[in-house]
Amino acid sequence: MTTNVLFEVGLEEMPARFLADTEKQLHDKTIDWLNQNRLTFERINTFITPRRFAVSISGLADKQTDIEEEVRGPAKKIAQDEAGNWTKAAIGFAKGQGVAVDAIYFKAIKDVDYVHVNKFIDGKGAGELLPAFKEVILSLSFPKNMRWSNRSLRFIRPIKWLVALNGAQIIDFDIEDVKTDRISYGHRFLGSQFSLVNAGEYEQALKQQFVIANSHERKANIQNQIEALAKAQNWQVPIEADLLEEVTQLVEYPTVFFGTFSRDYLTVPEEALITSMKEHQRYFPVRDQANQLLPYFVAVRNGNDQHLANVARGNEKVLNARLADAVFFYTEDQKQSIDSNNEKLSRMVFQEKLGTISDKVNRVSIIANQLASQLGLTDDQRALVTRAADISKFDLVTQMVNEFTNLQGIMGEKYALIAGEDERVAKAINEQYMPRQANGMLPQSTLGAILSVADKLDTIVGCIGVGLMPTGSQDPYALRRQAMAVIQIFIDQKWALTVEQALSLTLTHYQATTVEIAQADAVAEQVRTFIKARMVFLAKEQGIAQDIMTAVMTAQIGVPALVLKKAKLLEEKRADFEFKQTQEALGRVLNLASKGAESAVAPSLFENDAEQGLFVKLEEIKSDFQALMNEQAYVEAIQLLEQLTPLIDQFFEQTMVMAEDQKLRANRLALLKQVAWFVYQFADFNKIEWKQQF
Amino acid sequence: MHIQEMILTLQKHWSDQGCILMQAYDVEKGAGTMSPMTLLRSLGPEPWNVAYVEPSRRPADGRYGENPNRLYQHHQFQVIMKPSPDNIQELYLASLEKLGIDPLKHDIRFVEDNWENPTLGAAGLGWEVWLDGMEITQFTYFQQIGGLEAKPVAVEITYGMERLASYIQDKDNVFDLTWTEGVTVHDIYFQPEYEHSKYTFEESDTALLFNLFSQYEAEARQLMEKGLVFPAYDYVLKCSHTFNLLDAKGVISVTERTGYIGRVRNLARAIAKLYVEEREKLGFPMLKEEDETDDN
């Protein structure tokens, strides 16, 4: 026998951003609970809207699975006395297991007989267990909880009603005086209170009450309505996943509509219009087929299509007022010069110990300039870098950025162009904030890349320098994301600069400022370790494991693109059986070489051909190897190393490295040290966990 | 519906729900929340249900009466119910219907908005209520006030009267709203809007204001030491308003700003604590009445 079960929790409107995770938790925790309770089921469906979450379990077994298990008791010699009578131990054991002593049998384990019984546990009825499902509801966790009235429970929002049905039967429990019932509520305005006869009719009954409880269905419904509208109007309405998710979770019964705004507002940069529409009002912006923004917006109502024109008119009024503000800001901002804005930055604190934004700009300007110099930019280009850095933050005091903080840099570029700045300078101001989100677009121009890296290095080195190293989930200055961005830009721009060089010039400049960085050496090491960890993280996303990254970054982080290239090759070699011999030979060399000191090899001290052979080969390949490494031809370079393998093997067969004779031993170690030099150019092979044994 | 009728309607509605109708508090403040009738009375175990109109001064929003949406002083209709009733959302929606807003003809939503006022050490969870995309109400369950845990929880409903009226009267400019028959917001408030803006941004005596801030702060402190909660709190409100005037004039740097907010916050916290202590000394008198009714 199976049954259908439904649990619904009705609440005051939950925050849209928490719904997807709540639904997932409900799904997973329900399954866990059913499994723990040995209740089998066919299917579970979860539902979520702003005002409710629910789970329906269909094909639920009406009782727990029975358990039959063999239990071992005491050894036979303890269980029976000499006359073969059951001892207290045996009787106690049987009683404890709920069986008669007659049920005992013996079974040998490692030649010793032990008492055993077969125990049978009759599963409890589902009806008896289901009230405890309350635990699942209370175990849901939310990023923000609240209390209400004089209740002590902390939950996402106040609980209004509870439905719990096992077939047609109410499952009894209560939470904060709200008792379970079969009464649910429809859409706040279009629906009403209604009674469920059966658990199975939930989804359909809610539809009658103007609630689409299935969030996936609601989302698809909105998407279809938007697409149909776009088609009918010959528009393009780009649907961003985040916005679609949010509007889906703000409504129970979606109806899509559109409205207009004054064409005059199209003079404002479209980023500002889009931010107003999306972030403030949760509207979808509209474009024509040529991708031009149109003075329309698409929105979703929580309700049906009755009086829709009235709703559209209200929304238009709000948007027009907002855009009027944007126009005002845009016009007012242009009345201020870049210089006067820049002056105000000396009153904006960047970070208490790192000074004002103005101080930051001054540092970034010098760091950017030195980066440009190391990257071999011309004097003209460097002048542009300096200008871009000097005015990189002026837009932070504009009213537009004050109102729409995500437009920092974007407005900077626009206002800089209006003020007659060089296009490359203007673009760099925008690109300094790239990537704007994880894996977002990187700066395209060299100027933008330099400014972006300089700005980020200043923040990373400065923050860590004054003791603001991120811990756990605490990373208020987003240092991890910024370090990752620095690495990505290095790679994307194919810079041959090492991370160490960039860090060193940043830290050196910091020491010329009034910012107090105690123990610069220690800070340098902390920053290096911090960036190394980001490298490892980045590599992991590309399928390269940590041990390989440690091996290739033993000496230094170096040039990120090259480090990753080497790492990729080693990741391939890791499981390559052909490479096993080479890896073992080289590994042995590294172990022994660590015991020796750097010194010239004296061929006169060679005692066998193998020593001579290895030495000659090393001399032969040395310049080729160096050249290949310089050209980043790592595959070929490693092939050269592979040529050494038979010679190394012969060397070890014929030569006693740790000879009694001090001179001989030193000479042999020196030879191995030379081989090791080749290997270390590549990586510390002994830090890699090789897996070639299969 | 004129603003005056809106106020009368809301007063009647919330009075029927058992709220005490209070009058606006007579010290300048930035929001209805800062009235001692909300901020202090929301603390402690005593039940408290009130409704009042609060003229709220935001010097930085002054626009010389030229901006259609921004005002130096606007009006909030404030409702506090402690403990929060279980049907508070329904009570609120019923008030909208009485203002002539038929939910079937509109799109009314409760959109997450967590309210935090660091100056008052206060935080709450709730929503902004949207009417066809316009925020018309802040709806907050207080979780913490003056750094103290709110227990039981009070719910605060703050209607933005001019916003709501601009919708109900279908006007684009706040100055065109009618307060009562034949009298507009312009008639009553244009001159003060202009003059307060002029005062705030141009004519205020900065040195005097800085000086006043310190004196008000000192007075609040000395009153607090004597256990005089309400007079001390009045001076905290004066500090807060003086700070707002200075801030609007742009004479407080970012670094200093944090310092000033911290000073007001410390006072507010100390007074919140003192208020609860003083009520306790009095034996939480309003709680007693409640207990007696419970016994019946």
XYZ file of N, CA and C in Angstrom, chain A residues 167-276:
330
model
N -2.592 11.309 2.464
C -3.812 10.983 1.736
C -4.843 12.047 2.058
N -5.938 11.620 2.691
C -6.978 12.577 3.063
C -6.909 12.946 4.542
N -5.937 12.357 5.249
C -5.818 12.542 6.697
C -4.878 13.679 7.059
N -5.269 14.479 8.039
C -4.360 15.539 8.508
C -3.271 14.897 9.380
N -2.042 15.267 9.131
C -0.918 14.824 9.964
C -0.758 15.884 11.052
N -0.861 15.463 12.303
C -0.895 16.451 13.385
C 0.476 16.898 13.869
N 0.722 18.173 13.820
C 1.819 18.788 14.576
C 1.600 20.289 14.538
N 2.369 21.011 15.304
C 2.232 22.459 15.215
C 3.591 23.119 15.387
N 3.675 24.319 14.841
C 4.898 25.119 14.976
C 4.472 26.495 15.453
N 4.998 26.915 16.596
C 4.661 28.219 17.173
C 3.149 28.449 17.157
N 2.412 27.486 17.679
C 0.952 27.573 17.803
C 0.182 27.520 16.489
N 0.868 27.423 15.369
C 0.149 27.214 14.112
C -0.025 25.710 13.949
N -1.288 25.278 13.886
C -1.563 23.836 13.798
C -1.749 23.415 12.350
N -1.348 22.196 12.075
C -1.536 21.677 10.727
C -3.024 21.517 10.444
N -3.353 21.676 9.176
C -4.751 21.555 8.762
C -4.762 21.186 7.284
N -5.994 21.205 6.685
C -6.094 20.979 5.255
C -6.419 22.304 4.548
N -6.356 23.400 5.321
C -6.703 24.709 4.770
C -5.469 25.404 4.215
N -5.543 25.786 2.953
C -4.459 26.562 2.364
C -5.047 27.871 1.829
N -4.168 28.703 1.276
C -4.614 29.995 0.764
C -4.102 30.195 -0.652
N -4.947 30.783 -1.468
C -4.564 31.038 -2.853
C -3.806 32.346 -2.982
N -3.812 32.892 -4.185
C -3.182 34.178 -4.465
C -3.744 35.224 -3.496
N -2.870 36.106 -3.051
C -3.265 37.065 -2.017
C -4.521 37.852 -2.393
N -4.661 38.207 -3.664
C -5.818 39.035 -4.052
C -6.806 38.291 -4.954
N -6.295 37.430 -5.828
C -7.195 36.749 -6.771
C -7.790 35.482 -6.179
N -7.110 34.913 -5.214
C -7.547 33.639 -4.649
C -8.202 33.833 -3.298
N -8.429 32.691 -2.628
C -9.058 32.774 -1.311
C -8.594 31.581 -0.479
N -9.149 31.493 0.696
C -8.878 30.334 1.541
C -9.576 29.127 0.918
N -8.942 27.975 0.901
C -9.611 26.793 0.341
C -9.149 25.547 1.088
N -9.931 24.498 0.900
C -9.688 23.282 1.661
C -9.233 22.166 0.722
N -8.213 21.463 1.114
C -7.726 20.346 0.295
C -8.315 19.046 0.829
N -8.936 18.278 -0.072
C -9.485 16.997 0.351
C -8.357 15.969 0.418
N -7.521 16.017 -0.611
C -6.465 15.020 -0.748
C -5.117 15.659 -0.987
N -4.070 15.005 -0.531
C -2.716 15.512 -0.763
C -2.430 15.647 -2.255
N -2.952 14.709 -3.026
C -2.599 14.644 -4.444
C -3.126 15.788 -5.290
N -4.130 16.520 -4.795
C -4.751 17.538 -5.644
C -4.102 18.920 -5.480
N -2.999 18.972 -4.724
C -2.401 20.257 -4.342
C -2.112 21.188 -5.521
N -1.300 20.694 -6.460
C -0.827 21.580 -7.522
C -1.999 22.139 -8.350
N -2.936 21.239 -8.682
C -4.087 21.667 -9.492
C -4.976 22.641 -8.730
N -5.194 22.325 -7.452
C -6.066 23.181 -6.643
C -5.485 24.591 -6.562
N -4.165 24.683 -6.439
C -3.544 26.002 -6.357
C -3.684 26.760 -7.671
N -3.624 26.020 -8.780
C -3.782 26.699 -10.077
C -5.139 27.384 -10.149
N -6.156 26.697 -9.620
C -7.493 27.292 -9.603
C -7.515 28.556 -8.757
N -6.569 28.613 -7.825
C -6.489 29.754 -6.906
C -5.470 30.795 -7.384
N -5.128 30.733 -8.662
C -4.180 31.683 -9.248
C -2.793 31.624 -8.606
N -2.334 30.402 -8.367
C -0.972 30.236 -7.883
C -0.302 29.146 -8.718
N 0.774 29.508 -9.397
C 1.578 28.484 -10.072
C 2.689 28.135 -9.076
N 2.497 27.002 -8.411
C 3.383 26.681 -7.284
C 4.731 26.146 -7.743
N 4.766 25.576 -8.936
C 6.019 25.022 -9.453
C 6.867 26.166 -10.015
N 8.010 26.412 -9.376
C 8.792 27.588 -9.759
C 9.369 27.466 -11.171
N 9.651 26.240 -11.604
C 10.182 26.056 -12.963
C 9.114 26.377 -13.999
N 7.895 25.958 -13.672
C 6.786 26.239 -14.581
C 6.529 27.750 -14.657
N 6.615 28.398 -13.473
C 6.395 29.830 -13.434
C 7.449 30.551 -14.276
N 8.691 30.084 -14.146
C 9.781 30.722 -14.887
C 9.574 30.561 -16.392
N 9.251 29.339 -16.797
C 9.039 29.080 -18.224
C 7.859 29.903 -18.735
N 6.849 30.024 -17.909
C 5.664 30.793 -18.265
C 6.029 32.256 -18.532
N 6.849 32.835 -17.643
C 7.263 34.233 -17.829
C 8.081 34.370 -19.108
N 9.023 33.441 -19.265
C 9.891 33.486 -20.445
C 9.053 33.429 -21.732
N 8.073 32.521 -21.755
C 7.223 32.399 -22.944
C 6.434 33.665 -23.209
N 5.900 34.243 -22.147
C 5.121 35.475 -22.322
C 5.999 36.604 -22.861
N 7.236 36.695 -22.320
C 8.135 37.763 -22.794
C 8.478 37.545 -24.266
N 8.773 36.292 -24.598
C 9.149 36.001 -25.983
C 7.994 36.292 -26.944
N 6.785 35.944 -26.525
C 5.622 36.193 -27.375
C 5.431 37.697 -27.579
N 5.608 38.453 -26.497
C 5.443 39.909 -26.577
C 6.506 40.507 -27.504
N 7.751 40.050 -27.331
C 8.845 40.560 -28.151
C 8.555 40.295 -29.627
N 8.047 39.105 -29.888
C 7.771 38.725 -31.270
C 6.659 39.616 -31.844
N 5.619 39.791 -31.059
C 4.479 40.578 -31.525
C 4.878 42.023 -31.795
N 5.821 42.554 -31.016
C 6.210 43.957 -31.144
C 7.447 44.138 -32.034
N 7.997 43.012 -32.496
C 9.243 43.049 -33.264
C 10.380 43.680 -32.456
N 10.491 43.245 -31.196
C 11.529 43.725 -30.298
C 12.526 42.615 -30.001
N 13.638 43.060 -29.438
C 14.517 42.096 -28.773
C 14.412 42.396 -27.289
N 14.100 41.376 -26.503
C 14.080 41.562 -25.048
C 15.049 40.548 -24.441
N 16.300 40.964 -24.237
C 17.275 40.008 -23.682
C 16.841 39.603 -22.272
N 16.814 38.291 -22.041
C 16.368 37.797 -20.727
C 17.579 37.330 -19.936
N 17.959 38.113 -18.947
C 19.082 37.709 -18.106
C 18.615 36.727 -17.046
N 19.409 35.677 -16.874
C 18.995 34.588 -15.982
C 18.712 35.074 -14.555
N 19.566 35.948 -14.040
C 19.392 36.413 -12.654
C 18.086 37.178 -12.474
N 17.827 38.054 -13.435
C 16.620 38.873 -13.340
C 15.379 37.994 -13.490
N 15.451 37.040 -14.419
C 14.317 36.137 -14.617
C 14.036 35.346 -13.343
N 15.112 34.872 -12.730
C 14.956 34.123 -11.475
C 14.295 35.021 -10.418
N 14.763 36.246 -10.322
C 14.222 37.128 -9.287
C 12.744 37.423 -9.511
N 12.374 37.770 -10.746
C 10.954 38.094 -10.955
C 10.086 36.840 -10.782
N 10.637 35.688 -11.127
C 9.890 34.438 -10.920
C 9.564 34.252 -9.441
N 10.544 34.623 -8.601
C 10.373 34.395 -7.171
C 9.684 35.552 -6.465
N 9.253 36.534 -7.239
C 8.511 37.652 -6.637
C 7.013 37.529 -6.884
N 6.603 36.537 -7.663
C 5.186 36.448 -8.033
C 4.658 35.028 -7.868
N 3.338 34.933 -7.714
C 2.707 33.607 -7.678
C 1.976 33.332 -8.980
N 1.545 34.419 -9.623
C 0.769 34.263 -10.848
C 1.211 35.351 -11.810
N 2.172 35.052 -12.683
C 2.801 36.102 -13.487
C 2.002 36.501 -14.730
N 1.902 37.805 -14.935
C 1.384 38.307 -16.204
C 2.357 39.379 -16.701
N 2.850 39.164 -17.907
C 3.840 40.072 -18.477
C 3.131 41.253 -19.143
N 3.676 42.451 -18.959
C 3.129 43.628 -19.645
C 4.282 44.546 -20.012
N 3.983 45.583 -20.788
C 5.051 46.531 -21.105
C 4.578 47.956 -20.861
N 5.546 48.841 -20.739
C 5.240 50.253 -20.566
C 6.258 51.075 -21.339
N 6.093 52.372 -21.326
C 7.013 53.227 -22.078
C 7.606 54.287 -21.153
N 8.676 54.900 -21.619
C 9.170 56.096 -20.930
C 9.512 57.135 -21.989
N 9.703 58.350 -21.531
C 9.923 59.435 -22.476
C 11.193 59.201 -23.300
N 11.057 59.427 -24.612
C 12.173 59.270 -25.536
C 13.344 60.189 -25.155
N 13.017 61.317 -24.501
C 14.062 62.275 -24.099
C 15.136 61.633 -23.213
N 14.715 60.634 -22.466
C 15.662 60.029 -21.526
C 16.727 59.195 -22.229
N 16.509 58.909 -23.494
C 17.498 58.095 -24.219
C 18.821 58.843 -24.409
N 18.854 60.131 -24.067
C 20.125 60.855 -24.148
C 21.079 60.425 -23.029
N 20.529 59.889 -21.973
C 21.357 59.422 -20.857
C 22.029 58.112 -21.278
N 23.302 57.901 -20.871
C 23.956 56.633 -21.233
C 23.070 55.434 -20.879
N 22.992 54.500 -21.794
C 22.022 53.415 -21.603
C 22.308 52.567 -20.373
N 23.580 52.516 -19.954
C 23.890 51.743 -18.748
C 23.090 52.256 -17.553
N 22.929 53.595 -17.496
C 22.190 54.172 -16.372
C 20.708 53.834 -16.484
N 20.183 53.895 -17.704
C 18.764 53.565 -17.903
C 18.518 52.102 -17.541
N 19.442 51.259 -17.984
C 19.274 49.818 -17.746
C 19.359 49.520 -16.250
N 20.303 50.183 -15.572
C 20.404 49.960 -14.128
C 19.102 50.365 -13.439
N 18.568 51.531 -13.813
C 17.299 51.972 -13.226
C 16.213 50.925 -13.446
